[in-house]
Amino acid sequence: MTPHRVDTKPIDGQKPGTSGLRKKTSVFMSPHYLENFVQAIFEGTGGASGKTYVLGGDGRYFNDRAAQVILRMAAANGAAKVIVGKNALLSTPAASNLIRINKTDGGIILSASHNPGGPDEDFGVKFNAANGGPAPEGMTEKIFEATKSLTSYQILDAQDVDLSTTGEVMLGAMQIQVVDPVADYARMMEKIFDFNAIRALFKSGFRMRFDAMHAVTGPYARAIIEDELGAPAGSVVNAVPSPDFGKGHPDPNPIWAKELMDALHAEDGPDFGAASDGDGDRNMIVGHKAYVTPSDSLAVLAANAKLVPAYAGGLAGVARSMPTSKALDRVAESLGIDCYETPTGWKFFGNLLDAGRATLCGEESAGTGSDHVREKDGLWAVLFWLNILAARKQSVSEIMAEHWAAYGRNYYSRHDYEAVDSDAANALVAGLRDRLGDLPGQSVAGLKVDAADEFAYDDPVDGSRSAGQGIRVMLEGGGRVVFRLSGTGTQGATLRVYLERVETDPARLQDDPQEALAPIIAAAEALAGIKEHTGRDAPDVIT
Ligand code: G1P
Ligand code: ZN
C-alpha cells in the first residue's frame, strides 16, 4: 500500500453552491473530477494530516465507489482516522451528529440531497466543519481557491475496504471505524423527545405513514418509528435505500410525494403523514386532509416547543432563511424572543446555533432543525410533530386552525421555473436590481410597493457580510415577493419566486393558497416579466 501522487490539472467550475458541489453523476465520474475536489477539500482546510473525519452518504449511485476513493485519499493525505457509516450510508443529520459527538475535524457527505440519483442524474460532495455544520462561506471559498491551483492529488494504492460490517480496520496507517449509521442518532432522538408519550399515542390506534422515498431515512425511520415507538409494521414505506431512489425524485413536497398526499387525503387515510428527502435532512408534514407548509410547520414547532422535553426550558431565539414566510416571526414576537433572518442555506444558521442565539431554525424548502446538530433534520421534525400530537391530543388540522386563529395565516407559495436559460434568468434578476430604487411608491398589478432591496446579511456573530442573496419586494398590507436563482441546480438556472401574504380575517383562514395569493402572483409577473424573460407560461413546480 503505497501512497502516490497523481498529476492533475485544475478543473473549471468546482465551486461549492448552496450545499456543497453538485454535478451530474457522469461529471463526478469523469477522470480526476472527484479526486481533484477531495484534494481541494483537504488543502483548503489546512491539510488532512493527523485529522479525523466522518464519511457517509445517501446511498445514491456512485456513493459506494466515491467512498472508497475518499478513504484511499484520506489515508494518502495522512488522516489519522475516518468514521464511516456501514455500507458508506449516513443521513446528513446523522453525519453531523457523529462529527459532534466524536469531536472530529469535519466530515465528507456524499449527496445531492433531494435531486434524483443514477448514472444520468446528480451526485454531490459536501464538507462539514468541526461544529458538524456545512462549511461556512469563507471555508468553501478556500476550497474553491484550492481547486484552481491543483497540480496533483494523493491516493493510496489499495484494495476496497470492507464497509459491510461494523468494526475497525486499517488502511495503511489510517484507522477506519465502520459504525451502525442509526444507533447514535436514535439515542439522540430518545433524549430530545418524549418517547413514552409517542408510544402511548401509537398504542391508542393513531395511524401514520412515513414515506422514506427509497432514500436514506428508511433504516432510521424503521428503527425509531416502528421498532422503538411501536408504530405498526408497514407504517414506514419505501424504506430500502436504492441507488436511483426507485427512479423517483426524493424531494418531500406535494408534487414528488404525491403517493403520500393521496394516501393522506383518502377518506380512511392515516392521521399523520411525513416524508424525508434523499439524505434525510428535509421533511414534509401532512395531516389527514391537511398539508402543512414548511414555513407553517416551523412556526408550529416554535409555538409548541415547550411540549418537548429538550426545549421545555424555552427557546433562546429562532431563525429562518429570508424567503421563508414570516409566520415564525409572529410566534417569536409572542414568545418575546429574537427571530433572525438569514440568507438561504443551512450554513448561515451555524454561527447562531453555536453562539446560543437560536435554538430552532428553518427554511421554506422543507428544512427544520435545532441546536441538537448543525444540519436540518427530517426525522427530528417528524418526531417533534409526533411529540406535539401526543401531548395535545388533537388532529393536525385542529392544531393548524388554532395556530392561524392565534397568529394569523401567512399564505405562502414558491413557484419554480427550472432549467431556464442562464442568460435569461440573469437578465431578469439584473432588470429587477436596476429598478430597485424606483419601485417604492409605485403600483404593480394594483398593489403599492412599500420597499424593495437586494438582501444582504451581516452575520451578528462573526461580522461577515453575504451580499446578493435575493431580491425582495415588500407590498402594501404585508405582502411580499422574493426572487432568487437557485444555487443547487445542475442544469441552466432555476428561478425561484417566493410569494407571501398575511391574512388575519377569521373568515378567510381556510382559503386555497394559490387563490389567496393571486394578487401577489400577478404582482410578481408585473414586477419581473417572467413570461417575457423565460418564455414560460407557468412554473414547473409549485410548492
Ligand atoms: C435549496 C433550498 C435551500 C436549501 C438548499 C439545500 O437551495 O432553496 O433552502 O438550503 O436547497 O437543501 P437553492 O436551490 O434554492 O439554492
Ligand atoms: Zn437534503
XYZ file of C-alpha atoms and ligand atoms in Angstrom:
560
model
C 0.000 0.000 0.000
C 1.953 2.936 -1.267
C 0.647 6.476 -1.334
C 1.290 8.073 -4.624
C 0.879 11.428 -6.221
C -1.208 11.634 -9.374
C -0.623 14.559 -11.702
C -3.725 16.575 -12.428
C -4.842 19.955 -13.679
C -7.427 22.338 -12.222
C -10.959 21.583 -13.411
C -13.272 24.515 -14.031
C -16.481 25.030 -12.121
C -15.702 23.231 -8.862
C -17.320 25.995 -6.845
C -19.477 24.711 -3.996
C -23.036 26.076 -4.176
C -25.809 26.424 -1.579
C -24.952 22.973 -0.303
C -21.635 21.547 -1.479
C -20.563 20.697 -5.012
C -23.397 19.206 -7.035
C -23.000 17.981 -10.600
C -24.250 15.321 -12.950
C -23.035 11.905 -11.796
C -21.187 11.435 -15.092
C -19.241 14.629 -14.380
C -18.231 13.374 -10.940
C -17.217 10.052 -12.505
C -15.075 11.686 -15.177
C -11.276 11.424 -14.808
C -9.866 13.193 -11.712
C -13.099 15.111 -11.028
C -13.921 13.649 -7.622
C -10.235 13.304 -6.708
C -9.481 16.940 -7.504
C -12.346 18.188 -5.393
C -11.496 15.962 -2.445
C -7.836 17.017 -2.573
C -9.045 20.647 -2.640
C -11.178 19.989 0.446
C -8.102 18.741 2.300
C -5.861 21.541 1.078
C -8.461 24.255 1.536
C -8.920 23.241 5.173
C -5.281 23.106 6.203
C -4.411 19.557 5.127
C -5.647 16.164 6.315
C -2.544 15.174 8.223
C -3.373 13.731 11.650
C -7.046 14.600 11.301
C -10.198 12.625 11.947
C -13.224 12.703 9.667
C -16.717 11.300 9.315
C -17.710 9.865 5.932
C -21.023 8.665 4.539
C -23.718 9.421 2.039
C -27.297 8.927 0.980
C -26.669 5.718 -0.950
C -27.192 7.136 -4.407
C -25.442 5.719 -7.468
C -21.621 6.140 -7.152
C -21.870 6.598 -3.338
C -20.023 3.320 -2.704
C -17.275 3.933 -5.272
C -16.745 7.540 -4.200
C -16.437 6.487 -0.547
C -13.626 4.036 -1.399
C -11.746 6.716 -3.332
C -12.105 9.218 -0.492
C -10.858 6.682 2.060
C -7.758 5.982 -0.044
C -7.157 9.700 -0.488
C -7.642 10.447 3.217
C -5.121 7.736 4.057
C -2.609 9.024 1.498
C -3.024 12.555 2.814
C -2.124 11.388 6.310
C -5.517 11.385 8.026
C -5.474 9.560 11.369
C -8.981 8.142 11.313
C -12.237 8.069 9.379
C -15.563 7.076 10.934
C -17.733 5.625 8.159
C -21.367 4.571 8.186
C -21.887 0.883 7.381
C -22.066 0.469 3.593
C -20.981 4.123 3.413
C -24.502 5.211 4.407
C -25.206 8.142 6.693
C -28.039 10.630 6.666
C -26.839 14.219 6.701
C -28.103 14.921 10.255
C -26.619 11.632 11.497
C -23.261 12.622 9.975
C -23.484 15.985 11.697
C -24.149 14.212 14.996
C -21.190 11.842 14.535
C -18.865 14.774 13.830
C -20.035 16.442 17.025
C -20.059 13.521 19.441
C -16.695 12.224 18.218
C -15.218 15.732 18.042
C -13.801 15.069 14.590
C -12.191 17.702 12.394
C -15.087 17.535 9.966
C -16.854 15.205 7.611
C -17.482 14.491 3.973
C -21.074 13.767 2.976
C -21.897 12.252 -0.389
C -25.262 13.506 -1.507
C -27.124 15.683 -3.949
C -29.900 15.895 -1.366
C -33.340 15.800 -2.991
C -32.064 15.647 -6.572
C -32.654 12.332 -8.365
C -29.810 9.811 -8.402
C -28.433 7.440 -11.042
C -25.853 7.436 -13.825
C -27.769 10.145 -15.702
C -28.812 12.112 -12.638
C -26.997 14.002 -9.889
C -24.217 13.439 -7.400
C -22.741 15.730 -4.785
C -19.997 16.121 -2.198
C -20.195 18.449 0.760
C -17.747 19.174 3.507
C -18.942 19.794 7.037
C -16.789 21.565 9.571
C -15.858 20.510 13.094
C -19.048 22.021 14.531
C -20.972 19.482 12.423
C -22.390 22.112 10.087
C -21.921 22.833 6.386
C -18.625 24.559 5.651
C -19.191 28.293 6.018
C -18.624 30.564 3.022
C -15.058 31.509 3.995
C -14.148 27.810 4.017
C -15.883 26.941 0.741
C -14.064 29.892 -0.832
C -10.720 28.425 0.266
C -11.710 25.026 -1.097
C -12.699 26.614 -4.396
C -9.395 28.526 -4.495
C -7.568 25.238 -3.966
C -9.386 23.642 -6.920
C -7.904 26.346 -9.145
C -4.269 25.627 -8.457
C -4.088 21.831 -8.040
C -1.253 20.095 -9.798
C -1.611 16.697 -8.144
C -3.574 14.647 -5.638
C -2.544 11.874 -3.298
C -4.088 8.435 -3.228
C -3.168 5.084 -1.796
C -2.838 2.016 -4.000
C -5.089 -0.394 -2.147
C -7.999 -2.791 -2.382
C -11.512 -1.734 -1.407
C -12.183 -1.622 2.305
C -14.981 -3.902 3.514
C -17.625 -1.467 4.736
C -20.355 -4.062 5.126
C -19.615 -4.961 8.748
C -19.172 -2.675 11.733
C -15.796 -2.646 13.419
C -12.307 -1.327 12.961
C -9.910 -1.849 10.063
C -6.673 -0.205 8.990
C -5.993 1.305 5.603
C -2.257 1.900 5.512
C -1.613 3.866 8.694
C -5.161 5.198 8.872
C -7.796 3.737 11.139
C -11.291 3.180 9.759
C -14.186 2.704 12.119
C -17.304 1.341 10.433
C -20.348 2.249 12.530
C -24.048 1.468 12.557
C -25.464 4.584 10.884
C -28.621 4.606 13.017
C -27.573 3.814 16.604
C -26.145 7.145 17.837
C -28.806 9.118 16.017
C -31.614 7.092 17.589
C -30.081 7.587 21.032
C -30.020 11.334 20.497
C -33.695 11.426 19.435
C -34.661 9.480 22.524
C -33.021 12.145 24.682
C -34.808 15.010 22.928
C -38.405 13.757 22.703
C -40.981 12.203 24.989
C -40.836 8.692 23.539
C -43.258 7.349 26.158
C -45.972 9.810 25.147
C -45.462 8.930 21.478
C -45.595 5.202 22.303
C -48.909 5.775 24.071
C -50.190 7.658 21.021
C -49.474 4.699 18.747
C -50.977 2.326 21.318
C -54.216 4.301 21.187
C -54.606 3.426 17.488
C -53.062 6.539 15.931
C -52.024 5.739 12.369
C -49.146 7.245 10.450
C -47.399 6.740 7.142
C -43.773 7.741 6.747
C -42.526 7.730 3.169
C -38.746 7.335 3.038
C -38.862 7.804 -0.744
C -36.384 4.908 -1.289
C -33.741 7.090 0.309
C -31.511 7.102 3.352
C -34.090 7.670 6.122
C -35.687 4.253 5.563
C -33.479 2.409 8.076
C -33.661 5.311 10.557
C -37.458 5.563 10.398
C -37.953 1.794 10.672
C -35.706 1.591 13.724
C -37.182 4.588 15.509
C -40.832 4.833 14.445
C -41.645 1.143 14.136
C -39.180 -0.670 16.404
C -38.785 1.865 19.218
C -42.045 3.786 19.191
C -44.282 0.876 18.301
C -45.962 2.113 15.132
C -47.378 -0.943 13.326
C -45.067 -2.627 10.810
C -45.671 -1.086 7.414
C -46.090 2.437 8.786
C -42.766 3.240 7.117
C -42.949 2.750 3.346
C -40.344 2.826 0.562
C -37.849 2.141 3.317
C -34.994 0.465 1.456
C -32.445 2.972 0.106
C -31.852 2.404 -3.589
C -29.142 3.926 -5.836
C -31.732 5.621 -8.059
C -34.357 6.168 -5.329
C -36.719 3.766 -7.077
C -36.403 6.010 -10.133
C -38.136 8.701 -8.122
C -37.369 12.245 -7.128
C -36.625 12.099 -3.403
C -37.953 15.564 -2.642
C -40.630 15.607 0.053
C -43.199 18.000 -1.349
C -46.781 17.555 -2.572
C -45.591 17.054 -6.154
C -42.906 14.433 -5.658
C -44.543 12.771 -2.664
C -47.915 12.591 -4.402
C -48.473 8.992 -3.346
C -48.274 10.092 0.286
C -50.516 13.108 -0.334
C -53.125 10.864 -1.958
C -52.987 8.403 0.930
C -53.499 11.176 3.475
C -56.367 12.709 1.532
C -58.294 9.430 1.281
C -61.425 9.230 3.463
C -59.976 6.435 5.583
C -56.409 7.768 5.342
C -53.955 7.783 8.253
C -53.932 10.519 10.914
C -50.462 11.708 10.067
C -48.078 11.503 7.140
C -44.491 12.525 6.663
C -41.641 12.134 4.215
C -37.956 12.904 4.025
C -35.523 13.513 1.178
C -32.514 11.745 -0.330
C -30.118 12.482 2.534
C -32.662 12.822 5.334
C -32.423 16.490 6.165
C -35.714 17.666 4.665
C -39.218 16.828 5.823
C -42.791 17.088 4.718
C -45.656 17.101 7.189
C -49.235 16.275 6.302
C -52.216 15.545 8.475
C -55.393 13.791 7.413
C -56.574 16.062 4.583
C -54.236 18.780 5.853
C -50.931 19.647 4.182
C -48.700 21.804 6.375
C -46.350 24.174 4.555
C -42.752 24.057 5.795
C -42.957 27.694 6.897
C -46.090 26.961 8.933
C -44.541 23.799 10.324
C -41.567 25.776 11.612
C -43.894 28.266 13.301
C -45.931 25.466 14.903
C -42.772 23.790 16.240
C -41.654 27.065 17.793
C -45.076 27.756 19.298
C -45.258 24.260 20.824
C -41.615 23.740 21.750
C -42.356 23.713 25.456
C -44.148 20.369 24.980
C -40.843 18.710 24.037
C -38.576 17.734 26.957
C -35.394 19.120 25.373
C -36.963 22.526 24.727
C -39.227 22.736 27.769
C -36.979 25.381 29.303
C -37.680 27.767 26.419
C -36.027 28.760 23.175
C -33.020 31.090 23.120
C -34.189 32.503 19.811
C -35.277 31.316 16.376
C -34.018 31.844 12.843
C -35.389 31.466 9.355
C -33.983 31.978 5.882
C -35.086 35.210 4.250
C -37.511 33.683 1.717
C -39.215 31.610 4.456
C -42.581 33.061 5.478
C -42.885 35.364 8.443
C -45.188 33.008 10.319
C -42.222 32.287 12.599
C -41.727 35.988 13.356
C -45.241 36.203 14.767
C -44.595 33.325 17.152
C -41.228 34.771 18.190
C -42.849 38.082 18.907
C -45.418 36.499 21.155
C -42.725 34.443 22.928
C -40.610 37.573 23.336
C -37.541 36.044 21.677
C -35.319 37.112 18.768
C -36.064 35.947 15.240
C -33.069 36.101 12.879
C -33.387 36.378 9.104
C -30.523 34.705 7.238
C -29.701 34.003 3.589
C -30.849 30.742 2.003
C -28.793 27.703 3.027
C -28.242 25.942 6.325
C -24.648 27.136 6.653
C -25.902 30.550 7.769
C -27.565 29.119 10.882
C -24.354 27.577 12.218
C -22.975 30.669 13.953
C -26.335 31.497 15.572
C -26.643 27.938 16.899
C -23.011 27.805 18.060
C -23.378 31.136 19.847
C -26.559 30.010 21.593
C -28.572 32.791 19.973
C -31.023 30.478 18.223
C -32.424 27.106 19.272
C -34.758 26.374 16.348
C -34.309 27.317 12.726
C -35.811 26.516 9.385
C -36.302 27.156 5.724
C -39.301 27.214 3.423
C -37.652 24.418 1.441
C -38.784 21.771 3.908
C -35.888 22.095 6.311
C -36.226 22.471 10.057
C -33.758 21.768 12.795
C -32.369 22.793 16.139
C -29.162 23.072 18.071
C -29.047 19.261 18.533
C -26.969 19.057 15.319
C -25.771 21.615 12.794
C -27.893 20.460 9.863
C -31.583 20.438 9.196
C -33.085 17.173 10.288
C -36.052 15.489 8.610
C -36.817 12.740 11.092
C -36.318 15.097 14.029
C -39.089 17.330 12.621
C -41.373 14.323 12.249
C -40.713 13.223 15.836
C -41.289 16.798 17.000
C -44.733 16.723 15.376
C -45.471 13.319 16.884
C -44.500 14.674 20.302
C -46.859 17.651 19.828
C -49.700 15.428 18.603
C -49.203 13.089 21.557
C -49.228 15.971 24.031
C -52.093 17.986 22.548
C -54.296 15.033 21.588
C -55.640 16.981 18.633
C -55.521 16.393 14.897
C -53.110 18.224 12.600
C -55.957 20.282 11.121
C -57.187 21.300 14.571
C -53.686 22.383 15.528
C -53.326 24.413 12.330
C -56.729 26.073 12.735
C -55.884 27.124 16.298
C -52.468 28.339 15.212
C -53.857 30.573 12.451
C -56.578 31.875 14.739
C -53.937 32.896 17.255
C -51.263 34.310 14.938
C -52.978 34.938 11.577
C -52.141 32.906 8.499
C -49.205 33.632 6.225
C -50.420 32.299 2.898
C -47.288 31.178 1.171
C -46.125 29.501 -2.018
C -42.948 29.049 -4.044
C -43.028 28.933 -7.828
C -40.017 27.357 -9.512
C -39.036 27.794 -13.142
C -36.495 25.068 -13.794
C -33.724 24.690 -16.376
C -34.242 28.232 -17.606
C -31.612 29.658 -19.931
C -28.954 31.125 -17.593
C -28.592 34.387 -19.512
C -32.359 34.935 -19.477
C -32.546 34.280 -15.736
C -29.633 36.616 -15.030
C -31.230 39.299 -17.198
C -34.463 39.003 -15.230
C -32.653 39.475 -11.927
C -30.466 42.283 -13.311
C -33.582 44.057 -14.595
C -35.123 43.943 -11.128
C -31.893 45.047 -9.490
C -31.703 48.094 -11.740
C -35.197 49.172 -10.786
C -34.959 48.639 -7.029
C -34.532 52.329 -6.283
C -37.578 53.342 -8.325
C -40.002 50.710 -7.091
C -41.081 52.069 -3.692
C -44.303 54.038 -4.090
C -45.081 52.514 -7.486
C -48.144 50.385 -8.005
C -47.734 46.901 -9.505
C -50.831 44.983 -10.564
C -52.822 47.213 -8.244
C -50.565 46.784 -5.194
C -48.351 49.539 -3.858
C -44.671 48.729 -3.294
C -43.638 49.643 0.250
C -39.955 48.768 -0.073
C -37.570 46.863 -2.333
C -33.966 45.749 -1.901
C -31.420 43.055 -2.559
C -30.945 41.090 0.624
C -27.531 41.218 2.273
C -26.760 39.568 5.589
C -24.408 40.776 8.264
C -23.648 37.829 10.489
C -24.098 39.115 14.047
C -21.612 36.571 15.393
C -18.561 36.804 13.142
C -19.352 40.072 11.370
C -19.063 38.567 7.871
C -21.243 40.015 5.134
C -23.042 37.964 2.465
C -24.451 40.125 -0.310
C -26.604 39.338 -3.352
C -28.941 36.982 -1.502
C -32.201 37.610 -3.374
C -34.426 40.483 -4.473
C -37.171 41.379 -2.006
C -40.219 43.448 -2.811
C -42.479 44.336 0.097
C -46.060 45.155 -0.855
C -48.726 47.047 0.996
C -50.689 45.054 3.548
C -47.844 42.707 4.440
C -47.461 41.048 1.022
C -44.043 40.069 -0.250
C -42.375 38.693 -3.360
C -38.820 37.357 -3.364
C -36.868 36.453 -6.492
C -33.697 34.373 -6.378
C -31.731 31.995 -8.502
C -31.095 28.538 -7.116
C -27.587 27.651 -6.015
C -28.131 23.888 -6.152
C -29.269 23.236 -9.727
C -27.137 21.332 -12.204
C -28.803 22.439 -15.436
C -29.229 26.041 -16.620
C -30.782 28.274 -13.977
C -33.714 27.749 -11.661
C -35.702 30.855 -10.878
C -37.440 30.721 -7.532
C -40.301 33.132 -6.875
C -41.472 33.205 -3.260
C -44.936 34.603 -2.615
C -46.487 35.577 0.682
C -49.495 37.410 2.101
C -50.740 37.694 5.672
C -54.394 37.121 6.476
C -55.908 37.862 9.861
C -59.614 37.872 8.964
C -61.024 34.861 10.869
C -63.383 34.163 7.953
C -60.509 33.897 5.434
C -58.150 31.473 7.156
C -59.077 28.339 5.204
C -58.778 29.566 1.607
C -56.896 27.869 -1.191
C -53.332 29.270 -1.006
C -52.938 29.851 -4.767
C -56.235 31.755 -4.808
C -55.393 33.704 -1.691
C -52.072 34.634 -3.312
C -53.492 35.552 -6.750
C -52.859 39.316 -6.334
C -49.264 38.643 -5.216
C -48.688 36.250 -8.125
C -49.934 38.943 -10.525
C -47.619 41.474 -8.896
C -44.641 39.120 -9.297
C -45.305 38.786 -13.027
C -45.761 42.541 -13.407
C -42.535 43.215 -11.499
C -40.251 40.764 -13.249
C -41.761 39.955 -16.630
C -41.252 36.257 -16.003
C -43.066 35.139 -19.147
C -41.174 37.521 -21.361
C -37.755 36.608 -19.952
C -38.152 32.854 -19.607
C -40.716 32.112 -22.317
C -42.634 30.073 -19.734
C -46.368 30.394 -19.140
C -46.398 28.672 -15.792
C -43.968 27.446 -13.150
C -42.648 23.879 -13.357
C -43.110 23.218 -9.668
C -45.441 24.912 -7.224
C -44.941 24.176 -3.553
C -32.250 24.862 -1.953
C -33.211 25.481 -0.969
C -32.474 25.908 0.272
C -31.722 24.721 0.857
C -30.845 24.083 -0.206
C -30.180 22.818 0.287
O -31.277 25.804 -2.332
O -33.894 26.585 -1.535
O -33.376 26.444 1.192
O -30.930 25.117 1.936
O -31.618 23.766 -1.353
O -31.106 21.844 0.671
P -31.362 26.644 -3.690
O -31.507 25.653 -4.812
O -32.602 27.487 -3.591
O -30.109 27.456 -3.732
Zn -31.320 17.093 1.692
